[in-house]
Amino acid sequence: MDFDEGQSEEQRAFRWAVRAWLEQNTPAQVAVPADGSPLDQDTQVTIKEFRRKLGAQGWLAPNYPREYGGGGLSPAAAAIIQQELSQLRLPTMGDNYRWIPAVMSWGTEEQKQRYVLPCLRGETITWQAFNETSSGSDFASVSTQAIWDGDDYVINGEKNFITGRFDPDYLWTLAVTDPDLPRHENLGLLMVDATLPGISIKTLRLLAGSERKLLLENVRVPGDCLVGHPGQGWEIAQGILESERSGLPARYTQEDS
Ligand SMILES: Cc1cc2nc3c(=O)[nH]c(=O)nc-3n(C[C@H](O)[C@H](O)[C@H](O)COP(=O)(O)OP(=O)(O)OC[C@H]3O[C@@H](n4cnc5c(N)ncnc54)[C@H](O)[C@@H]3O)c2cc1C
């Protein structure tokens, strides 16, 4: 594909600079299982290092504001970076662009700094954990519960068919925060530290490929990992799905999982 067509001299020069940088920094050979299985640890380390280099110069989210880890570049420059990255033969780089616009819209400034900034710098990996065995498209039937206890939520439930090539740092988790409220009004969205006790992750090897199953057993998370208000989970999740499934996703970061 001729990306240079119709571009200015300056844009062409920028493309060549990006290409040269990628040629120098892209990992040469990585083992990527065809069935979607998790990457082995060596490969994860190699690609995460590359992600960090991309993130350090804002290239994971080139047109995102610098204060949140983006590159602060023009749409034209961002398109050049994304086109050049799309030519690389690497696995999708294990982040999930879906949750970022949601945290930017509904999160506090402190949450944006805590979750978005390190992600766009290539330092963290987040999985989207919405789906359950008996709750697919119909998120209102989610049965995982996050119950308020003191200053924390205590989460119990399972999530199924979750995609993730890299070990996660966070789980973007949809759960019932108030079982006494009616459907659609009882959900919350929590950014859960994936290393907490009580979280176990299994790989399901299926005919269609490999996906992950998560078990959350008495996982205690601080109250400030809830994004938005208790009861706003449905609204936030619907916003995410609207962009995810409309075919016009808000593409803020390089690829998703
Ligand atoms: C490869 C792969 C990767 C995935 N990765 C992730 C991930 O990373 N994170 C995650 O959270 N999930 C993930 N999922 C799960 C995915 O979100 C669900 O598969 C999807 O939501 C559909 O759910 P389902 O398969 O249970 O189908 P169902 O929900 O059973 O839907 C089947 C059909 O019924 C229709 N339907 C369902 N409910 C209603 C309703 N109330 N009204 C009208 N029509 C309805 C649907 O539109 C669909 O046509 C992944 C799935 C796949 C296949």
mmCIF file of C-alpha atoms and ligand atoms in Angstrom:
data_model
loop_
_atom_site.group_PDB
_atom_site.id
_atom_site.type_symbol
_atom_site.label_atom_id
_atom_site.label_comp_id
_atom_site.label_asym_id
_atom_site.label_seq_id
_atom_site.Cartn_x
_atom_site.Cartn_y
_atom_site.Cartn_z
ATOM 1 C CA MET A 1 0.000 0.000 0.000
ATOM 2 C CA ASP A 2 1.329 3.430 -0.958
ATOM 3 C CA PHE A 3 0.880 5.498 2.184
ATOM 4 C CA ASP A 4 2.925 8.370 0.715
ATOM 5 C CA GLU A 5 0.300 9.354 -1.849
ATOM 6 C CA GLY A 6 -1.013 12.873 -1.259
ATOM 7 C CA GLN A 7 1.343 13.519 1.666
ATOM 8 C CA SER A 8 3.462 16.618 2.143
ATOM 9 C CA GLU A 9 7.246 16.567 2.102
ATOM 10 C CA GLU A 10 7.226 16.979 5.881
ATOM 11 C CA GLN A 11 4.846 14.053 6.363
ATOM 12 C CA ARG A 12 6.952 11.835 4.117
ATOM 13 C CA ALA A 13 10.054 12.729 6.112
ATOM 14 C CA PHE A 14 8.205 11.913 9.329
ATOM 15 C CA ARG A 15 7.141 8.529 7.929
ATOM 16 C CA TRP A 16 10.746 7.707 7.043
ATOM 17 C CA ALA A 17 11.884 8.689 10.516
ATOM 18 C CA VAL A 18 9.206 6.461 12.091
ATOM 19 C CA ARG A 19 10.103 3.588 9.785
ATOM 20 C CA ALA A 20 13.799 3.914 10.587
ATOM 21 C CA TRP A 21 13.077 3.953 14.313
ATOM 22 C CA LEU A 22 10.894 0.862 14.036
ATOM 23 C CA GLU A 23 13.495 -0.980 11.986
ATOM 24 C CA GLN A 24 15.993 -0.318 14.735
ATOM 25 C CA ASN A 25 13.756 -1.135 17.695
ATOM 26 C CA THR A 26 11.213 -3.771 16.649
ATOM 27 C CA PRO A 27 12.009 -7.195 18.145
ATOM 28 C CA ALA A 28 13.263 -9.466 15.398
ATOM 29 C CA GLN A 29 11.805 -12.846 16.163
ATOM 30 C CA VAL A 30 9.005 -13.575 18.562
ATOM 31 C CA ALA A 31 7.108 -16.809 19.145
ATOM 32 C CA VAL A 32 3.398 -16.178 18.692
ATOM 33 C CA PRO A 33 1.163 -19.243 19.126
ATOM 34 C CA ALA A 34 -1.422 -19.346 16.344
ATOM 35 C CA ASP A 35 -4.265 -20.420 18.652
ATOM 36 C CA GLY A 36 -4.281 -17.273 20.810
ATOM 37 C CA SER A 37 -2.552 -18.944 23.779
ATOM 38 C CA PRO A 38 -0.673 -16.718 26.223
ATOM 39 C CA LEU A 39 2.794 -15.720 25.065
ATOM 40 C CA ASP A 40 5.688 -17.419 26.817
ATOM 41 C CA GLN A 41 7.480 -15.306 29.448
ATOM 42 C CA ASP A 42 10.512 -14.494 27.278
ATOM 43 C CA THR A 43 8.288 -13.239 24.469
ATOM 44 C CA GLN A 44 6.199 -11.202 26.887
ATOM 45 C CA VAL A 45 9.327 -9.546 28.273
ATOM 46 C CA THR A 46 10.607 -8.774 24.765
ATOM 47 C CA ILE A 47 7.364 -7.274 23.509
ATOM 48 C CA LYS A 48 6.654 -5.403 26.720
ATOM 49 C CA GLU A 49 10.065 -3.790 26.434
ATOM 50 C CA PHE A 50 9.184 -2.689 22.904
ATOM 51 C CA ARG A 51 5.794 -1.383 24.099
ATOM 52 C CA ARG A 52 7.564 0.648 26.775
ATOM 53 C CA LYS A 53 9.833 2.217 24.174
ATOM 54 C CA LEU A 54 6.820 3.082 22.014
ATOM 55 C CA GLY A 55 4.948 4.402 25.033
ATOM 56 C CA ALA A 56 7.906 6.470 26.264
ATOM 57 C CA GLN A 57 7.661 8.610 23.134
ATOM 58 C CA GLY A 58 3.868 8.639 23.064
ATOM 59 C CA TRP A 59 3.519 6.350 20.060
ATOM 60 C CA LEU A 60 1.066 3.922 21.655
ATOM 61 C CA ALA A 61 -1.464 6.754 21.559
ATOM 62 C CA PRO A 62 0.082 9.331 19.233
ATOM 63 C CA ASN A 63 -2.808 11.814 19.180
ATOM 64 C CA TYR A 64 -3.602 11.542 22.861
ATOM 65 C CA PRO A 65 -2.603 14.399 25.216
ATOM 66 C CA ARG A 66 0.919 14.159 26.564
ATOM 67 C CA GLU A 67 -0.239 14.549 30.175
ATOM 68 C CA TYR A 68 -1.956 11.151 29.856
ATOM 69 C CA GLY A 69 0.946 9.391 28.134
ATOM 70 C CA GLY A 70 0.011 10.172 24.542
ATOM 71 C CA GLY A 71 2.170 11.794 21.899
ATOM 72 C CA GLY A 72 0.179 15.023 21.534
ATOM 73 C CA LEU A 73 0.649 14.713 17.764
ATOM 74 C CA SER A 74 -1.590 15.824 14.909
ATOM 75 C CA PRO A 75 -4.094 13.339 13.411
ATOM 76 C CA ALA A 76 -1.906 13.125 10.268
ATOM 77 C CA ALA A 77 1.237 12.244 12.257
ATOM 78 C CA ALA A 78 -0.745 9.788 14.400
ATOM 79 C CA ALA A 79 -2.076 8.095 11.246
ATOM 80 C CA ILE A 80 1.475 7.683 9.930
ATOM 81 C CA ILE A 81 2.608 6.017 13.158
ATOM 82 C CA GLN A 82 -0.428 3.734 13.193
ATOM 83 C CA GLN A 83 0.069 2.777 9.534
ATOM 84 C CA GLU A 84 3.713 1.942 10.129
ATOM 85 C CA LEU A 85 2.916 -0.048 13.278
ATOM 86 C CA SER A 86 0.249 -1.974 11.389
ATOM 87 C CA GLN A 87 2.954 -3.256 9.017
ATOM 88 C CA LEU A 88 4.818 -5.017 11.840
ATOM 89 C CA ARG A 89 4.521 -8.738 12.228
ATOM 90 C CA LEU A 90 3.894 -8.770 15.948
ATOM 91 C CA PRO A 91 1.008 -10.023 18.056
ATOM 92 C CA THR A 92 -1.533 -7.387 19.025
ATOM 93 C CA MET A 93 0.216 -5.570 21.782
ATOM 94 C CA GLY A 94 -2.032 -6.553 24.567
ATOM 95 C CA ASP A 95 -3.882 -3.514 25.491
ATOM 96 C CA ASN A 96 -7.434 -2.730 25.267
ATOM 97 C CA TYR A 97 -8.425 0.602 23.786
ATOM 98 C CA ARG A 98 -12.022 0.141 24.903
ATOM 99 C CA TRP A 99 -11.670 1.072 28.537
ATOM 100 C CA ILE A 100 -9.513 4.162 28.031
ATOM 101 C CA PRO A 101 -12.210 6.484 26.651
ATOM 102 C CA ALA A 102 -14.482 5.270 29.458
ATOM 103 C CA VAL A 103 -11.965 6.132 32.183
ATOM 104 C CA MET A 104 -11.278 9.450 30.463
ATOM 105 C CA SER A 105 -15.013 10.227 30.470
ATOM 106 C CA TRP A 106 -16.084 8.823 33.826
ATOM 107 C CA GLY A 107 -12.937 8.559 35.910
ATOM 108 C CA THR A 108 -11.532 11.084 38.343
ATOM 109 C CA GLU A 109 -8.329 12.924 37.473
ATOM 110 C CA GLU A 110 -6.517 10.688 39.945
ATOM 111 C CA GLN A 111 -7.877 7.552 38.189
ATOM 112 C CA LYS A 112 -6.781 8.869 34.782
ATOM 113 C CA GLN A 113 -3.256 9.303 36.144
ATOM 114 C CA ARG A 114 -3.324 5.910 37.866
ATOM 115 C CA TYR A 115 -4.703 3.830 34.980
ATOM 116 C CA VAL A 116 -4.441 5.663 31.647
ATOM 117 C CA LEU A 117 -0.984 7.199 32.002
ATOM 118 C CA PRO A 118 0.965 3.983 32.732
ATOM 119 C CA CYS A 119 -1.027 2.101 30.101
ATOM 120 C CA LEU A 120 -0.236 4.624 27.379
ATOM 121 C CA ARG A 121 3.398 4.622 28.453
ATOM 122 C CA GLY A 122 3.384 0.891 27.735
ATOM 123 C CA GLU A 123 3.884 -0.063 31.384
ATOM 124 C CA THR A 124 0.634 -1.921 32.114
ATOM 125 C CA ILE A 125 -1.717 -4.425 30.483
ATOM 126 C CA THR A 126 -5.461 -4.433 31.126
ATOM 127 C CA TRP A 127 -7.998 -7.116 30.259
ATOM 128 C CA GLN A 128 -11.674 -6.363 29.736
ATOM 129 C CA ALA A 129 -13.535 -8.760 32.039
ATOM 130 C CA PHE A 130 -17.240 -8.369 31.262
ATOM 131 C CA ASN A 131 -18.343 -11.709 29.862
ATOM 132 C CA GLU A 132 -19.528 -14.615 32.040
ATOM 133 C CA THR A 133 -20.575 -18.172 31.276
ATOM 134 C CA SER A 134 -24.250 -17.276 31.530
ATOM 135 C CA SER A 135 -23.981 -13.612 30.570
ATOM 136 C CA GLY A 136 -22.696 -12.702 27.120
ATOM 137 C CA SER A 137 -24.248 -9.871 25.148
ATOM 138 C CA ASP A 138 -26.799 -9.235 27.878
ATOM 139 C CA PHE A 139 -24.606 -7.562 30.488
ATOM 140 C CA ALA A 140 -27.551 -6.865 32.750
ATOM 141 C CA SER A 141 -27.439 -10.572 33.665
ATOM 142 C CA VAL A 142 -23.883 -10.403 35.046
ATOM 143 C CA SER A 143 -23.741 -12.257 38.353
ATOM 144 C CA THR A 144 -20.273 -11.353 39.657
ATOM 145 C CA GLN A 145 -20.796 -9.258 42.772
ATOM 146 C CA ALA A 146 -18.697 -6.431 44.228
ATOM 147 C CA ILE A 147 -20.146 -5.790 47.664
ATOM 148 C CA TRP A 148 -19.235 -2.720 49.692
ATOM 149 C CA ASP A 149 -17.490 -3.599 52.971
ATOM 150 C CA GLY A 150 -15.905 -0.856 55.075
ATOM 151 C CA ASP A 151 -13.893 1.188 52.569
ATOM 152 C CA ASP A 152 -13.538 -1.657 50.080
ATOM 153 C CA TYR A 153 -15.448 -3.764 47.598
ATOM 154 C CA VAL A 154 -15.257 -7.533 47.984
ATOM 155 C CA ILE A 155 -15.611 -9.255 44.642
ATOM 156 C CA ASN A 156 -16.844 -12.791 43.994
ATOM 157 C CA GLY A 157 -17.653 -14.357 40.645
ATOM 158 C CA GLU A 158 -16.255 -15.767 37.429
ATOM 159 C CA LYS A 159 -15.478 -14.273 34.035
ATOM 160 C CA ASN A 160 -15.219 -16.322 30.913
ATOM 161 C CA PHE A 161 -13.908 -16.069 27.372
ATOM 162 C CA ILE A 162 -11.553 -13.216 28.192
ATOM 163 C CA THR A 163 -8.797 -12.426 25.707
ATOM 164 C CA GLY A 164 -5.260 -11.793 26.878
ATOM 165 C CA ARG A 165 -1.919 -12.718 25.349
ATOM 166 C CA PHE A 166 0.034 -11.024 28.122
ATOM 167 C CA ASP A 167 -0.282 -11.467 31.884
ATOM 168 C CA PRO A 168 -2.575 -8.676 33.049
ATOM 169 C CA ASP A 169 -1.854 -5.882 35.510
ATOM 170 C CA TYR A 170 -5.519 -4.866 35.708
ATOM 171 C CA LEU A 171 -8.934 -6.395 35.114
ATOM 172 C CA TRP A 172 -11.609 -3.953 33.921
ATOM 173 C CA THR A 173 -14.430 -5.725 35.695
ATOM 174 C CA LEU A 174 -18.204 -5.382 35.412
ATOM 175 C CA ALA A 175 -19.985 -6.490 38.589
ATOM 176 C CA VAL A 176 -23.194 -6.063 40.552
ATOM 177 C CA THR A 177 -22.483 -3.466 43.252
ATOM 178 C CA ASP A 178 -25.970 -3.502 44.788
ATOM 179 C CA PRO A 179 -27.944 -6.755 44.470
ATOM 180 C CA ASP A 180 -31.057 -5.051 45.905
ATOM 181 C CA LEU A 181 -31.408 -2.651 42.987
ATOM 182 C CA PRO A 182 -33.185 -3.533 39.727
ATOM 183 C CA ARG A 183 -31.302 -4.784 36.646
ATOM 184 C CA HIS A 184 -29.445 -2.029 34.757
ATOM 185 C CA GLU A 185 -29.224 0.083 37.920
ATOM 186 C CA ASN A 186 -27.190 -2.330 40.005
ATOM 187 C CA LEU A 187 -23.855 -2.520 38.141
ATOM 188 C CA GLY A 188 -20.486 -0.918 38.686
ATOM 189 C CA LEU A 189 -17.195 -0.927 36.771
ATOM 190 C CA LEU A 190 -14.039 -1.533 38.732
ATOM 191 C CA MET A 191 -10.402 -1.469 37.730
ATOM 192 C CA VAL A 192 -9.075 -4.437 39.691
ATOM 193 C CA ASP A 193 -5.374 -5.008 40.394
ATOM 194 C CA ALA A 194 -4.860 -8.406 38.754
ATOM 195 C CA THR A 195 -2.196 -9.454 41.256
ATOM 196 C CA LEU A 196 -4.508 -9.386 44.285
ATOM 197 C CA PRO A 197 -5.095 -12.529 46.330
ATOM 198 C CA GLY A 198 -8.219 -14.459 45.329
ATOM 199 C CA ILE A 199 -7.771 -14.065 41.565
ATOM 200 C CA SER A 200 -7.017 -17.159 39.523
ATOM 201 C CA ILE A 201 -6.656 -17.353 35.768
ATOM 202 C CA LYS A 202 -7.028 -20.445 33.624
ATOM 203 C CA THR A 203 -6.486 -20.883 29.915
ATOM 204 C CA LEU A 204 -9.312 -22.562 28.013
ATOM 205 C CA ARG A 205 -8.098 -24.390 24.951
ATOM 206 C CA LEU A 206 -11.001 -24.422 22.528
ATOM 207 C CA LEU A 207 -11.519 -25.414 18.925
ATOM 208 C CA ALA A 208 -11.872 -21.720 18.111
ATOM 209 C CA GLY A 209 -8.606 -20.835 19.919
ATOM 210 C CA SER A 210 -7.514 -20.116 23.458
ATOM 211 C CA GLU A 211 -9.305 -17.765 25.818
ATOM 212 C CA ARG A 212 -9.087 -17.145 29.551
ATOM 213 C CA LYS A 213 -11.350 -17.926 32.483
ATOM 214 C CA LEU A 214 -11.055 -15.859 35.673
ATOM 215 C CA LEU A 215 -12.157 -16.794 39.138
ATOM 216 C CA LEU A 216 -12.546 -13.993 41.681
ATOM 217 C CA GLU A 217 -12.887 -15.255 45.251
ATOM 218 C CA ASN A 218 -13.227 -12.680 48.037
ATOM 219 C CA VAL A 219 -11.035 -10.229 46.161
ATOM 220 C CA ARG A 220 -10.810 -7.103 48.282
ATOM 221 C CA VAL A 221 -10.263 -3.882 46.310
ATOM 222 C CA PRO A 222 -10.182 -0.291 47.568
ATOM 223 C CA GLY A 223 -13.349 1.727 46.943
ATOM 224 C CA ASP A 224 -11.498 4.177 44.718
ATOM 225 C CA CYS A 225 -11.046 1.595 41.980
ATOM 226 C CA LEU A 226 -14.730 2.014 41.080
ATOM 227 C CA VAL A 227 -14.930 4.204 37.973
ATOM 228 C CA GLY A 228 -18.026 6.406 37.877
ATOM 229 C CA HIS A 229 -20.714 6.024 40.520
ATOM 230 C CA PRO A 230 -22.122 2.776 41.907
ATOM 231 C CA GLY A 231 -24.994 1.934 39.541
ATOM 232 C CA GLN A 232 -23.368 3.558 36.503
ATOM 233 C CA GLY A 233 -21.801 0.331 35.225
ATOM 234 C CA TRP A 234 -24.563 -0.347 32.708
ATOM 235 C CA GLU A 235 -24.295 3.124 31.182
ATOM 236 C CA ILE A 236 -20.494 2.948 30.955
ATOM 237 C CA ALA A 237 -20.476 -0.614 29.576
ATOM 238 C CA GLN A 238 -23.065 0.312 26.942
ATOM 239 C CA GLY A 239 -20.905 3.251 25.848
ATOM 240 C CA ILE A 240 -17.963 0.891 25.430
ATOM 241 C CA LEU A 241 -20.017 -1.623 23.455
ATOM 242 C CA GLU A 242 -21.439 1.075 21.222
ATOM 243 C CA SER A 243 -17.984 1.914 19.964
ATOM 244 C CA GLU A 244 -16.682 -1.686 20.103
ATOM 245 C CA ARG A 245 -19.524 -3.225 18.130
ATOM 246 C CA SER A 246 -20.507 -0.361 15.863
ATOM 247 C CA GLY A 247 -17.452 -1.105 13.734
ATOM 248 C CA LEU A 248 -16.164 2.377 14.536
ATOM 249 C CA PRO A 249 -14.129 1.888 17.684
ATOM 250 C CA ALA A 250 -12.474 4.858 19.283
ATOM 251 C CA ARG A 251 -8.927 3.919 18.406
ATOM 252 C CA TYR A 252 -6.738 5.588 20.957
ATOM 253 C CA THR A 253 -4.023 3.027 21.411
ATOM 254 C CA GLN A 254 -2.200 0.578 19.258
ATOM 255 C CA GLU A 255 -4.400 -2.490 18.907
ATOM 256 C CA ASP A 256 -6.267 -4.335 21.576
ATOM 257 C CA SER A 257 -6.193 -7.819 22.874
HETATM 258 C C1 LIG B 1 -12.692 -14.615 20.486
HETATM 259 C C2 LIG B 1 -13.472 -13.982 21.604
HETATM 260 C C3 LIG B 1 -12.837 -13.119 22.468
HETATM 261 C C4 LIG B 1 -13.538 -12.517 23.516
HETATM 262 N N1 LIG B 1 -12.879 -11.672 24.349
HETATM 263 C C5 LIG B 1 -13.553 -11.098 25.374
HETATM 264 C C6 LIG B 1 -12.883 -10.233 26.303
HETATM 265 O O1 LIG B 1 -11.692 -9.965 26.206
HETATM 266 N N2 LIG B 1 -13.619 -9.713 27.324
HETATM 267 C C7 LIG B 1 -14.960 -9.976 27.480
HETATM 268 O O2 LIG B 1 -15.570 -9.465 28.409
HETATM 269 N N3 LIG B 1 -15.601 -10.806 26.625
HETATM 270 C C8 LIG B 1 -14.944 -11.372 25.592
HETATM 271 N N4 LIG B 1 -15.597 -12.204 24.731
HETATM 272 C C9 LIG B 1 -16.971 -12.512 24.986
HETATM 273 C C10 LIG B 1 -17.896 -11.751 24.095
HETATM 274 O O3 LIG B 1 -18.030 -10.456 24.636
HETATM 275 C C11 LIG B 1 -19.216 -12.519 24.062
HETATM 276 O O4 LIG B 1 -18.964 -13.701 23.335
HETATM 277 C C12 LIG B 1 -20.291 -11.729 23.426
HETATM 278 O O5 LIG B 1 -20.679 -10.737 24.335
HETATM 279 C C13 LIG B 1 -21.488 -12.593 23.022
HETATM 280 O O6 LIG B 1 -21.895 -13.320 24.107
HETATM 281 P P1 LIG B 1 -22.322 -14.840 23.884
HETATM 282 O O7 LIG B 1 -21.284 -15.510 23.053
HETATM 283 O O8 LIG B 1 -22.662 -15.438 25.209
HETATM 284 O O9 LIG B 1 -23.629 -14.753 22.998
HETATM 285 P P2 LIG B 1 -25.075 -14.425 23.532
HETATM 286 O O10 LIG B 1 -25.038 -13.307 24.500
HETATM 287 O O11 LIG B 1 -25.723 -15.711 23.982
HETATM 288 O O12 LIG B 1 -25.755 -13.919 22.219
HETATM 289 C C14 LIG B 1 -26.170 -14.810 21.196
HETATM 290 C C15 LIG B 1 -27.105 -14.024 20.296
HETATM 291 O O13 LIG B 1 -28.265 -13.591 21.031
HETATM 292 C C16 LIG B 1 -28.414 -12.179 20.942
HETATM 293 N N5 LIG B 1 -28.841 -11.654 22.250
HETATM 294 C C17 LIG B 1 -28.297 -11.932 23.460
HETATM 295 N N6 LIG B 1 -28.957 -11.298 24.457
HETATM 296 C C18 LIG B 1 -29.953 -10.589 23.855
HETATM 297 C C19 LIG B 1 -30.960 -9.709 24.332
HETATM 298 N N7 LIG B 1 -31.109 -9.433 25.626
HETATM 299 N N8 LIG B 1 -31.779 -9.163 23.436
HETATM 300 C C20 LIG B 1 -31.668 -9.423 22.105
HETATM 301 N N9 LIG B 1 -30.729 -10.248 21.591
HETATM 302 C C21 LIG B 1 -29.876 -10.821 22.432
HETATM 303 C C22 LIG B 1 -27.026 -11.648 20.587
HETATM 304 O O14 LIG B 1 -27.073 -10.407 19.868
HETATM 305 C C23 LIG B 1 -26.475 -12.759 19.715
HETATM 306 O O15 LIG B 1 -26.884 -12.609 18.363
HETATM 307 C C24 LIG B 1 -14.916 -12.807 23.680
HETATM 308 C C25 LIG B 1 -15.559 -13.663 22.789
HETATM 309 C C26 LIG B 1 -14.858 -14.248 21.761
HETATM 310 C C27 LIG B 1 -15.575 -15.159 20.814
#
